[in-house]
PDB file of C-alpha atoms in Angstrom:
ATOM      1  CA  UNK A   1     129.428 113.496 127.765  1.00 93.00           C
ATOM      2  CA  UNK A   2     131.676 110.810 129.595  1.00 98.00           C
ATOM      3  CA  UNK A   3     130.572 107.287 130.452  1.00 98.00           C
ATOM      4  CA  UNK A   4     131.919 105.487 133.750  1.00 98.00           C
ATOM      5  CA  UNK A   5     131.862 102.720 131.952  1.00 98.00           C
ATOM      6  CA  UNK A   6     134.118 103.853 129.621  1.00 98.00           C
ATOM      7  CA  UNK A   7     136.392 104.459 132.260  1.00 98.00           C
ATOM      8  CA  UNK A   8     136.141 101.294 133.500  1.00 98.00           C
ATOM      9  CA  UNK A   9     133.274 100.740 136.070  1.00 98.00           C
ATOM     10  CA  UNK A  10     131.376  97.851 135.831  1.00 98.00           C
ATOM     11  CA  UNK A  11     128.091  98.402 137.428  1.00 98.00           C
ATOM     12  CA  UNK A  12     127.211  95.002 138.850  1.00 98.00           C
ATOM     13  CA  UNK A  13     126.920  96.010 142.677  1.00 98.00           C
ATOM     14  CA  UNK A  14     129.814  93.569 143.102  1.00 98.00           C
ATOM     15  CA  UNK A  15     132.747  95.362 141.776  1.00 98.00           C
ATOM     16  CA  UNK A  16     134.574  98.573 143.459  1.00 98.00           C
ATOM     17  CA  UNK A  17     133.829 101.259 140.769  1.00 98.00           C
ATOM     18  CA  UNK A  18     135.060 103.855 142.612  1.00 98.00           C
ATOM     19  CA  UNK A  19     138.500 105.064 141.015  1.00 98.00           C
ATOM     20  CA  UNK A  20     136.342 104.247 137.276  1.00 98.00           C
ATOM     21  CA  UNK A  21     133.702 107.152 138.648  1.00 98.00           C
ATOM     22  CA  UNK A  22     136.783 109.650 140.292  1.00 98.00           C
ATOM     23  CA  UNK A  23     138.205 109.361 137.127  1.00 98.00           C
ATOM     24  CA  UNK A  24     135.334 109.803 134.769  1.00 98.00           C
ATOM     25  CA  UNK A  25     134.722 113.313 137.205  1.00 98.00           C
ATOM     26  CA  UNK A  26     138.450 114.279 136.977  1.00 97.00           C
ATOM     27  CA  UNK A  27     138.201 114.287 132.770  1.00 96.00           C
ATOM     28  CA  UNK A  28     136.114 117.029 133.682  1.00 89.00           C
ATOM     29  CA  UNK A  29     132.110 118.164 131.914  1.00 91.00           C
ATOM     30  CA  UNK A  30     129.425 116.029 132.240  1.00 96.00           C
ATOM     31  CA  UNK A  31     129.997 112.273 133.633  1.00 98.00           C
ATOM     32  CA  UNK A  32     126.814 109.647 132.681  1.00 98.00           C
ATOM     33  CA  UNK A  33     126.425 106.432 134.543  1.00 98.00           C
ATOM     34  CA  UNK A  34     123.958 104.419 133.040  1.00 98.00           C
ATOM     35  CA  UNK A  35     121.662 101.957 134.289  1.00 98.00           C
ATOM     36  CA  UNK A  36     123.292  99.757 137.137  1.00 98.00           C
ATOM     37  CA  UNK A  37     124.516  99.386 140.756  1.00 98.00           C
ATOM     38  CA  UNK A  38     127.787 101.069 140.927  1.00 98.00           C
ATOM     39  CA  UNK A  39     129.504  99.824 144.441  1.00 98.00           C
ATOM     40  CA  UNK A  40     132.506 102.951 145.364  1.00 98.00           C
ATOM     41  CA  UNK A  41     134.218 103.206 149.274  1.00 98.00           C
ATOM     42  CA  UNK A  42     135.617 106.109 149.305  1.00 97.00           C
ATOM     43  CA  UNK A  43     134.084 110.102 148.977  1.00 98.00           C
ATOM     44  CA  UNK A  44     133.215 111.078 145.159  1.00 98.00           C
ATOM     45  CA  UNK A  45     135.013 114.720 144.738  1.00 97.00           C
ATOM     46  CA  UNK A  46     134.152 117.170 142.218  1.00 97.00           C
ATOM     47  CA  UNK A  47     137.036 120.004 143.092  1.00 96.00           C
ATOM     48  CA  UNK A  48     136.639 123.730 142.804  1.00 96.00           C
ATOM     49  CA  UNK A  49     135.501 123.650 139.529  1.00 97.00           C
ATOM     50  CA  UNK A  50     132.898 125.035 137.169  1.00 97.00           C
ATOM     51  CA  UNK A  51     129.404 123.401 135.679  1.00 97.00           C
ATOM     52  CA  UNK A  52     130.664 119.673 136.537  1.00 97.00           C
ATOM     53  CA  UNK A  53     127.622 117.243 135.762  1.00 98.00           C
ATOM     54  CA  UNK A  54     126.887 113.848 137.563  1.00 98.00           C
ATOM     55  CA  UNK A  55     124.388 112.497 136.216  1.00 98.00           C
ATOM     56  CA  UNK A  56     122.302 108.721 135.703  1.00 98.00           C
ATOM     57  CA  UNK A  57     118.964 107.033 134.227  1.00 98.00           C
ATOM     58  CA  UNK A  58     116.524 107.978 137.689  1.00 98.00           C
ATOM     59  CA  UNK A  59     116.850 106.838 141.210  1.00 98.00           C
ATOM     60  CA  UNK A  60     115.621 103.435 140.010  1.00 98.00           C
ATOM     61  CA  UNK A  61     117.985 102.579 137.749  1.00 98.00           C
ATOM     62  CA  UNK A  62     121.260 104.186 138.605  1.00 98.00           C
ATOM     63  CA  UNK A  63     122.297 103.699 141.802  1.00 98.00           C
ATOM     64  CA  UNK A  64     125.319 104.609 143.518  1.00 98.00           C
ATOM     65  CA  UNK A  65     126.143 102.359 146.570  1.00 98.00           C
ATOM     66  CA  UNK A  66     127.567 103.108 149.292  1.00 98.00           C
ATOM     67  CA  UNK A  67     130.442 100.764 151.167  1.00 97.00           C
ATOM     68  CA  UNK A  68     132.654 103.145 152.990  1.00 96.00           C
ATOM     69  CA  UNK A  69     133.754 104.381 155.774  1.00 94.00           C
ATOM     70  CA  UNK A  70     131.301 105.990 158.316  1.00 92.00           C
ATOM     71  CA  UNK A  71     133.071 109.466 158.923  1.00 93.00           C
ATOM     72  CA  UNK A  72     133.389 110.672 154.618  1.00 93.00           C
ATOM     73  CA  UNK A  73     130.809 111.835 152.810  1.00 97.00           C
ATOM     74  CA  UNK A  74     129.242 109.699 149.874  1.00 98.00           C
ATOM     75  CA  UNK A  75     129.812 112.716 147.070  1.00 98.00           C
ATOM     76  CA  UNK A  76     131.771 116.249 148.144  1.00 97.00           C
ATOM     77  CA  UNK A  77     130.382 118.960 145.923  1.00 97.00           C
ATOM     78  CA  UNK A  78     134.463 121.547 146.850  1.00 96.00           C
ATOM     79  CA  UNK A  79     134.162 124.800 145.947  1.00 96.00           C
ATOM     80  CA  UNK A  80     131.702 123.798 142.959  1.00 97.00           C
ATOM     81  CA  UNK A  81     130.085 126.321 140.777  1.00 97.00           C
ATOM     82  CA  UNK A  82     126.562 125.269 139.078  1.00 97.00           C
ATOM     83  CA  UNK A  83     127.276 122.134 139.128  1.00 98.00           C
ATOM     84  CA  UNK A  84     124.871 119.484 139.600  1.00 98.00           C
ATOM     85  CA  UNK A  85     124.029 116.234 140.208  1.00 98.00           C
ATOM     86  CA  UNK A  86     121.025 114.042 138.985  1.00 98.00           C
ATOM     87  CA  UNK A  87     118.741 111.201 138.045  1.00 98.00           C
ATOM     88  CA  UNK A  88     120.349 108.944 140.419  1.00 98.00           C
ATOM     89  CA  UNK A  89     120.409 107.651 144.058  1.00 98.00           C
ATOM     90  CA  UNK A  90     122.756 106.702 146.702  1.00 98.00           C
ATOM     91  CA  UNK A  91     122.239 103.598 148.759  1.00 98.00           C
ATOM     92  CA  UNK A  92     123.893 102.751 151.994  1.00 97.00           C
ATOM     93  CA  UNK A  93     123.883  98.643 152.184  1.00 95.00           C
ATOM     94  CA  UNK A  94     124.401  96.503 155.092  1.00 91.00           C
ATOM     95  CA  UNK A  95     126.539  96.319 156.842  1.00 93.00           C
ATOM     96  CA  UNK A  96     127.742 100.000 156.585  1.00 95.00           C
ATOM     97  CA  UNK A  97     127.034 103.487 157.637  1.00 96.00           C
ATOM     98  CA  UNK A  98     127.248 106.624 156.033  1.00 97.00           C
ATOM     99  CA  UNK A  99     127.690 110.552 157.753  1.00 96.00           C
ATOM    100  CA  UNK A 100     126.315 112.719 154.908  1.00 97.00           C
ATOM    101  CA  UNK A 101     125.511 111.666 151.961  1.00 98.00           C
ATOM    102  CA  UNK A 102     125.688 115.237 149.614  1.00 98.00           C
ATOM    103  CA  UNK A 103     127.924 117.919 150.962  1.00 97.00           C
ATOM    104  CA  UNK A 104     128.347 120.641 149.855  1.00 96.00           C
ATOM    105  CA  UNK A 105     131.155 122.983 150.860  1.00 95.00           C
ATOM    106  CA  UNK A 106     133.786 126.333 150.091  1.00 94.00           C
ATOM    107  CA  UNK A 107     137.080 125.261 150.280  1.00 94.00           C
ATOM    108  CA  UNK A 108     140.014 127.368 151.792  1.00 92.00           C
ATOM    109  CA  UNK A 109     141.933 129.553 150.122  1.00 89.00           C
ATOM    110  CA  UNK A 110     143.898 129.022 147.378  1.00 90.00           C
ATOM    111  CA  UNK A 111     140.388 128.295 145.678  1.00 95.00           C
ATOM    112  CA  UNK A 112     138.893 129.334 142.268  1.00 96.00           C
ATOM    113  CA  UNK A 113     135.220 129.301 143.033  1.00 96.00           C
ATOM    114  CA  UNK A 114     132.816 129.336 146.162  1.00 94.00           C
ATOM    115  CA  UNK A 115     130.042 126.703 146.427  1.00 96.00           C
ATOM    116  CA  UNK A 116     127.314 128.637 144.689  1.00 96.00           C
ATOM    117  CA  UNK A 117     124.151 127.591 142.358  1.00 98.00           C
ATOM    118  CA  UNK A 118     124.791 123.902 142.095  1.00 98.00           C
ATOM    119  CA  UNK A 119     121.424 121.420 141.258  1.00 98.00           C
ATOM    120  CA  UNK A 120     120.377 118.971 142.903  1.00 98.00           C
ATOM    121  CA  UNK A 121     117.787 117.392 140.623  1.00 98.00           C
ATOM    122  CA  UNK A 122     115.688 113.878 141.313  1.00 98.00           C
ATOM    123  CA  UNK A 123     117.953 112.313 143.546  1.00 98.00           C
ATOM    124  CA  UNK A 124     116.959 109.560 146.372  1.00 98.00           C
ATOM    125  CA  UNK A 125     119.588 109.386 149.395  1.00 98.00           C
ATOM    126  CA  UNK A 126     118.607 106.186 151.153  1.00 97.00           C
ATOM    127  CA  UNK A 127     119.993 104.666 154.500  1.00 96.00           C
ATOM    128  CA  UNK A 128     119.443 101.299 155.736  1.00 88.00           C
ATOM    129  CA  UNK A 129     117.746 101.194 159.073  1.00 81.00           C
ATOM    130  CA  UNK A 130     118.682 104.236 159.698  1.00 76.00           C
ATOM    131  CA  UNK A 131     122.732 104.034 159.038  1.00 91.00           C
ATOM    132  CA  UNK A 132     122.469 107.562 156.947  1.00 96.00           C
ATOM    133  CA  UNK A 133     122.788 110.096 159.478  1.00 96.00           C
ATOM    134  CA  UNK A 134     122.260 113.962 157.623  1.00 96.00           C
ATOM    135  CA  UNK A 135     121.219 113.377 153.591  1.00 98.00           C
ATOM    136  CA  UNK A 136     122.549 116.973 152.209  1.00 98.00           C
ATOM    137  CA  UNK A 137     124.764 118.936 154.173  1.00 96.00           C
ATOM    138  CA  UNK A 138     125.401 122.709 153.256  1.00 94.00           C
ATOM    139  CA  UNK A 139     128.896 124.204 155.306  1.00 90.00           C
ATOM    140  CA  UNK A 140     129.555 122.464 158.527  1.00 84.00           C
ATOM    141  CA  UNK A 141     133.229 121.853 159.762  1.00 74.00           C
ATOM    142  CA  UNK A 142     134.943 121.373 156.733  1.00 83.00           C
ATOM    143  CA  UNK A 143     136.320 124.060 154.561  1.00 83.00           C
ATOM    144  CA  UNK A 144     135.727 128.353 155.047  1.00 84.00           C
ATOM    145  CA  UNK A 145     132.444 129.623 156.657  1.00 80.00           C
ATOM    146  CA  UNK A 146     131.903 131.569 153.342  1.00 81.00           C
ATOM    147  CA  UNK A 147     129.862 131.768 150.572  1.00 85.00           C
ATOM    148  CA  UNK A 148     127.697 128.874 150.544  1.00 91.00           C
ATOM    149  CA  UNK A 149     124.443 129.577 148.637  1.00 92.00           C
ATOM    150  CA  UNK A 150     121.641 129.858 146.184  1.00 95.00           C
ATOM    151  CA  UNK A 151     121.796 126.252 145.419  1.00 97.00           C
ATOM    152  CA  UNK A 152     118.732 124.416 143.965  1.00 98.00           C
ATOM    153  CA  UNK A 153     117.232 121.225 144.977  1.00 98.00           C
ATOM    154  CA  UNK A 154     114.205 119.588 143.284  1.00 98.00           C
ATOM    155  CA  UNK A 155     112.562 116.219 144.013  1.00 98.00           C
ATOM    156  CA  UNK A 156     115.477 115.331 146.154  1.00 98.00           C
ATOM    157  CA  UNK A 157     114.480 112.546 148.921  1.00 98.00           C
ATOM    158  CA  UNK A 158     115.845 111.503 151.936  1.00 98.00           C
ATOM    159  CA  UNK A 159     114.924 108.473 153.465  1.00 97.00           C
ATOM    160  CA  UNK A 160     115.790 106.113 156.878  1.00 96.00           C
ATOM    161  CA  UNK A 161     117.847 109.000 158.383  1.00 96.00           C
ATOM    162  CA  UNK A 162     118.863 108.921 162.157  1.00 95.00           C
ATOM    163  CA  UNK A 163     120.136 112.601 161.822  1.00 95.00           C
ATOM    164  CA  UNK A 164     119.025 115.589 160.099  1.00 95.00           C
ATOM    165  CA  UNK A 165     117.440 115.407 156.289  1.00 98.00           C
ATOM    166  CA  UNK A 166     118.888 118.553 154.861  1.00 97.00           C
ATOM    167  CA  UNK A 167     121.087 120.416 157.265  1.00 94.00           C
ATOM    168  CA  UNK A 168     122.173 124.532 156.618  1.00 92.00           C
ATOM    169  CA  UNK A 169     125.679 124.982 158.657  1.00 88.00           C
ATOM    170  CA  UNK A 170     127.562 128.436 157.041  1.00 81.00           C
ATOM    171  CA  UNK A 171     127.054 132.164 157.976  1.00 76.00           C
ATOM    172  CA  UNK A 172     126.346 132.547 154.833  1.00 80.00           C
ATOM    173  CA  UNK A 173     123.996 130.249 153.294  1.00 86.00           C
ATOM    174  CA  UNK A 174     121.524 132.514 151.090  1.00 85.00           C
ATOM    175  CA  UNK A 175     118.589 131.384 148.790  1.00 91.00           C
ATOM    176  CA  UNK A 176     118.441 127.992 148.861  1.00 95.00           C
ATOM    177  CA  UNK A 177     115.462 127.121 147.472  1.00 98.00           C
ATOM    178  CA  UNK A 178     113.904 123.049 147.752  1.00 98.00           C
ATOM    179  CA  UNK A 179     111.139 122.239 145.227  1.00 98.00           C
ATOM    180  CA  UNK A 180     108.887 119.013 145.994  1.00 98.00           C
ATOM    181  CA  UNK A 181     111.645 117.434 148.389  1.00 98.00           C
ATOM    182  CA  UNK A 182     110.584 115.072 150.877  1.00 98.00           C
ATOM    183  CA  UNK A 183     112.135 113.226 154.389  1.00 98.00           C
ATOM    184  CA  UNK A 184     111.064 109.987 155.829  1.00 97.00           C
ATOM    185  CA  UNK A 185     112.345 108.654 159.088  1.00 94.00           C
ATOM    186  CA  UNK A 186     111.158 106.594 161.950  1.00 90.00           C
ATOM    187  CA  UNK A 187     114.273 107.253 164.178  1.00 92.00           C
ATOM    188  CA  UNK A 188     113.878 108.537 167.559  1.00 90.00           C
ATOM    189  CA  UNK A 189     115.891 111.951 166.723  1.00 88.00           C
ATOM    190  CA  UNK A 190     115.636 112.624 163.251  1.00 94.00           C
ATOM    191  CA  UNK A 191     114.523 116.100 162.286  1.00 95.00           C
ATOM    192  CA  UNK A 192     113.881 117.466 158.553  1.00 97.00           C
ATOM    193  CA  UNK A 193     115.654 120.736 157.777  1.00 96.00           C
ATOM    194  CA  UNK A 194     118.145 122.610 160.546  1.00 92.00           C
ATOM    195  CA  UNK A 195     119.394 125.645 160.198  1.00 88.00           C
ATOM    196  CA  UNK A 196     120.681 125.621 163.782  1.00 82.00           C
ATOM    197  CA  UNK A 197     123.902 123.586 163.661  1.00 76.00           C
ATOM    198  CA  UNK A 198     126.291 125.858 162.831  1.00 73.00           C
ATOM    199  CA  UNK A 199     129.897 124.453 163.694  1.00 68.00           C
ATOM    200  CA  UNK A 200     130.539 127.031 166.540  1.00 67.00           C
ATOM    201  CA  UNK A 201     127.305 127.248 167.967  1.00 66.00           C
ATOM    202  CA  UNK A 202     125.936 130.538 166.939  1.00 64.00           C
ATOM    203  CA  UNK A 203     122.697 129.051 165.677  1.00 65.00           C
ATOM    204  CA  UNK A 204     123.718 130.610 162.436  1.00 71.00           C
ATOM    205  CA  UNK A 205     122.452 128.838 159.129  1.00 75.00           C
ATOM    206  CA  UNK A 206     120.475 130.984 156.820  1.00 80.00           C
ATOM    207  CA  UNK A 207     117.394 130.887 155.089  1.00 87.00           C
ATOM    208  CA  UNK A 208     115.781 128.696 152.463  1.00 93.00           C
ATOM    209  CA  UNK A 209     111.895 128.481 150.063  1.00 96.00           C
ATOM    210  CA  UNK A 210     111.078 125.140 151.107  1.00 97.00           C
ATOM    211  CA  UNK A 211     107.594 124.668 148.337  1.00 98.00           C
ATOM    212  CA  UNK A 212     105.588 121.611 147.747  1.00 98.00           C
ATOM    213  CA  UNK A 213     106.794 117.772 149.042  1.00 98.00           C
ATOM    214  CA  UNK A 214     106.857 117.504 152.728  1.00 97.00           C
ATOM    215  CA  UNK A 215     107.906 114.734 155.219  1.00 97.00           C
ATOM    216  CA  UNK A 216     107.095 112.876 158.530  1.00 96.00           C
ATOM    217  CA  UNK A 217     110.441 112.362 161.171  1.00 95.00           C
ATOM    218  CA  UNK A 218     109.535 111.400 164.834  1.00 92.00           C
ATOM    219  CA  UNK A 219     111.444 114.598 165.568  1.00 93.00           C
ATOM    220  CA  UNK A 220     110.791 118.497 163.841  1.00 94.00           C
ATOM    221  CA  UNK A 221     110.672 119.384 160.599  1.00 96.00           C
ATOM    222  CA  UNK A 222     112.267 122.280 160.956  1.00 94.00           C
ATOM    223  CA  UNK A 223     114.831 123.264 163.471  1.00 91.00           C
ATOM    224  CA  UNK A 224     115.109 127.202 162.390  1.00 88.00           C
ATOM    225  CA  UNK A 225     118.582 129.492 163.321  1.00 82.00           C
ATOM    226  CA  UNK A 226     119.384 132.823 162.003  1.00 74.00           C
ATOM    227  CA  UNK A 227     117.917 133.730 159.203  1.00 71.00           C
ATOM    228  CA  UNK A 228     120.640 135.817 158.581  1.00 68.00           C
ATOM    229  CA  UNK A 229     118.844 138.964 157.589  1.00 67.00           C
ATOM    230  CA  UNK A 230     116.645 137.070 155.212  1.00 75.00           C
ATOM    231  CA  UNK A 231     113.154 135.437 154.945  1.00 83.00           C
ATOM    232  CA  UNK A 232     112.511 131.617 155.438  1.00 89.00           C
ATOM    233  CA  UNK A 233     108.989 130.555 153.432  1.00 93.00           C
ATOM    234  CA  UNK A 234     107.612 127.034 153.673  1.00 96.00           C
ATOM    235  CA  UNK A 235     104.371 126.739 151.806  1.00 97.00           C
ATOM    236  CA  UNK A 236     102.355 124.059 149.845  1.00 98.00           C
ATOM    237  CA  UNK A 237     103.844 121.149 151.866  1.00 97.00           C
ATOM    238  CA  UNK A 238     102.454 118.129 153.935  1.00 97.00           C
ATOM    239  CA  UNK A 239     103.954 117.765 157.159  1.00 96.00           C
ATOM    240  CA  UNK A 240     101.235 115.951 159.031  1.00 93.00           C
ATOM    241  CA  UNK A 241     103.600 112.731 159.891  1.00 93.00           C
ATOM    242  CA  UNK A 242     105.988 114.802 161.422  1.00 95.00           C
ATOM    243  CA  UNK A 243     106.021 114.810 165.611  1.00 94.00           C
ATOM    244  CA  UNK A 244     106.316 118.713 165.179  1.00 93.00           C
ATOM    245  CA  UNK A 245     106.295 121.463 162.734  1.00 94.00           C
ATOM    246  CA  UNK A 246     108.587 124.245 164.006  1.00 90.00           C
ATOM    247  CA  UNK A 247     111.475 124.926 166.331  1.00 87.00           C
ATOM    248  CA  UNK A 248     113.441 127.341 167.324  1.00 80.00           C
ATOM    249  CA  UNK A 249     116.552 128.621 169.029  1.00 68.00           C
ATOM    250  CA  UNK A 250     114.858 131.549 170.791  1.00 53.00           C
ATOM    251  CA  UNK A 251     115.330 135.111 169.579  1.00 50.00           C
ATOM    252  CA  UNK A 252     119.084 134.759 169.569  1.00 49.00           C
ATOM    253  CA  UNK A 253     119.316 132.091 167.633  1.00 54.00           C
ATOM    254  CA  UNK A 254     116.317 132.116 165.410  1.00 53.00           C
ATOM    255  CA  UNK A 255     112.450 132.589 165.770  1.00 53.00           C
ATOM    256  CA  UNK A 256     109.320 132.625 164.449  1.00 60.00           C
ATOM    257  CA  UNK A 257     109.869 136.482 162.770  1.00 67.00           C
ATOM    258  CA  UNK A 258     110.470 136.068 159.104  1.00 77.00           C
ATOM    259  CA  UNK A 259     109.095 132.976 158.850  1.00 85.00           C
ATOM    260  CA  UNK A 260     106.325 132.919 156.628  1.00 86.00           C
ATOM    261  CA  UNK A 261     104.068 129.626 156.515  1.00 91.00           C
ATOM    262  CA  UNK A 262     101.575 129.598 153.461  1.00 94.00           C
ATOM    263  CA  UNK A 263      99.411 126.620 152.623  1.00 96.00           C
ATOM    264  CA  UNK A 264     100.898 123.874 155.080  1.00 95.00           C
ATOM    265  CA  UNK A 265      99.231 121.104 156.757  1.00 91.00           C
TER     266      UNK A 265
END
C-alpha cells in the first residue's frame, strides 16, 4: 500500500496535491489517501493497467476536491482492468465546474487491457449547485467503442447534477450491475441512468441490474437505449421523487421489452 502523503500531498484543501496523487497512482498497486481534503486541477489517470486501487477513510473523511477545468474528467479509469476505487468522495467547490466526474473508458489500440470489472465501492460524487454535469460515465467520445463492461458499483452517490447521474455510452457495455446507488438533483434536466447517449446517435448503451437505493431528479430516472441483446432489471428501489420512472427511445432505440421492473415504487 502507497500513501499520497508519502508522495508528497498535503491534504489541507489549500494545497495543489495533484502531481503527489498522479504519482502515488503511477508507482503502481494500491494508493491510500487518508483522512483530509486533497485539492488536484487536473484529471487523475490510472492507464491501461491491471487491479490499480484508489482508495480513502469514507466519503466523510477523504475527500478529493475538485478545482479544474470544466471539459476533463475528475478521475479517468483507461483501459483499467478490476480496478477500483473507494471510500472516498469527490467535491466540486465554488467557483468551478466539473463534466464527469468517474469515467470510465477502452483506450485505442496499442492497449493492454479493455475497461472491464473495475469497483466502484462507497463513493459520493458531489457538485455544487449543480456544476457536476454526468457523475460516472461508461464509453462516450473518448477512446474505442469496445469492450466496456461488467463493472460493479455499490453505494455510489451522485448528488447536485445538472446532467445525467450514471450515463452507459459504448456498443458494448454488458453487466453492469449498481447495488444501493442513489441520485439527487433539483435541476431542470437532470435524469438518473441513460443508456441512450451513445456518441453517434444509435441509442446504443447496453444493459445494467440496477437493485436497492433509488433517487429523485426533476427529469427520468431512466432514459433506456438498446439493450443490446440483453436484459435491463431494476428492482427493490425508491424512485418516488423522481418526475418520471421510464423512458424510452422507441423500438429502435430501446423499449419497454426486456425490461423487467420488480419491487419498485
Amino acid at each position: 500500500m502507497l500513501n499520497v502523503r508519502d508522495f508528497g500531498a498535503v491534504g489541507d484543501g489549500v494545497a495543489d496535491d495533484t502531481i503527489a496523487i498522479q504519482s502515488t497512482l503511477l508507482a503502481g498497486g494500491a494508493a491510500y489517501a487518508p483522512d483530509g481534503h486533497y485539492r488536484f486541477t487536473s484529471s487523475l489517470l490510472v492507464d491501461d493497467v491491471r487491479g490499480e486501487r484508489l482508495f480513502g477513510d469514507g466519503p466523510r473523511n477523504t475527500v478529493f476536491e475538485w478545482a479544474g477545468n470544466s471539459t476533463s474528467p475528475a478521475i479517468a479509469l483507461a483501459s483499467s482492468y478490476i480496478g477500483a476505487l473507494q471510500d472516498f468522495s469527490i467535491h466540486v467547490i465554488t467557483p468551478y465546474s466539473l463534466q464527469t466526474g468517474v469515467l470510465l473508458y477502452t483506450k485505442t489500440v496499442p492497449r493492454t487491457f479493455v475497461s472491464r470489472g473495475n469497483r466502484l465501492i462507497n463513493l459520493t460524487i458531489e457538485g455544487n449547485t449543480n456544476e457536476l454535469v454526468t457523475g460516472v460515465r461508461i464509453g462516450g467520445a473518448v477512446g474505442a467503442d469496445a469492450n466496456n463492461d461488467f463493472h460493479y458499483l455499490e453505494s455510489v452517490h451522485v448528488l447536485n447534477h445538472s446532467g445525467i447521474a450514471y450515463s452507459l455510452e459504448n456498443s458494448q457495455v454488458y453487466g453492469i450491475q449498481f447495488q444501493n446507488c442513489t441520485f439527487v438533483s433539483g435541476a431542470p434536466d437532470a435524469h438518473g441512468v441513460s443508456t441512450r447517449d451513445h456518441p453517434s446517435g444509435n441509442g446504443m448503451g447496453g444493459n445494467f441490474l440496477w437493485s436497492g437505493g433509488g433517487g429523485g431528479v426533476w427529469g427520468t430516472a431512466f432514459r433506456l437505449g438498446s439493450h443490446n441483446g440483453g436484459a435491463t432489471t431494476i428492482q427493490n428501489a425508491d424512485f418516488e421523487r423522481a418526475a418520471r420512472l421510464l423512458e424510452t427511445g422507441g423500438a429502435s432505440q430501446g423499449d419497454f421489452r426486456n425490461t423487467i421492473l420488480d419491487g419498485v415504487s
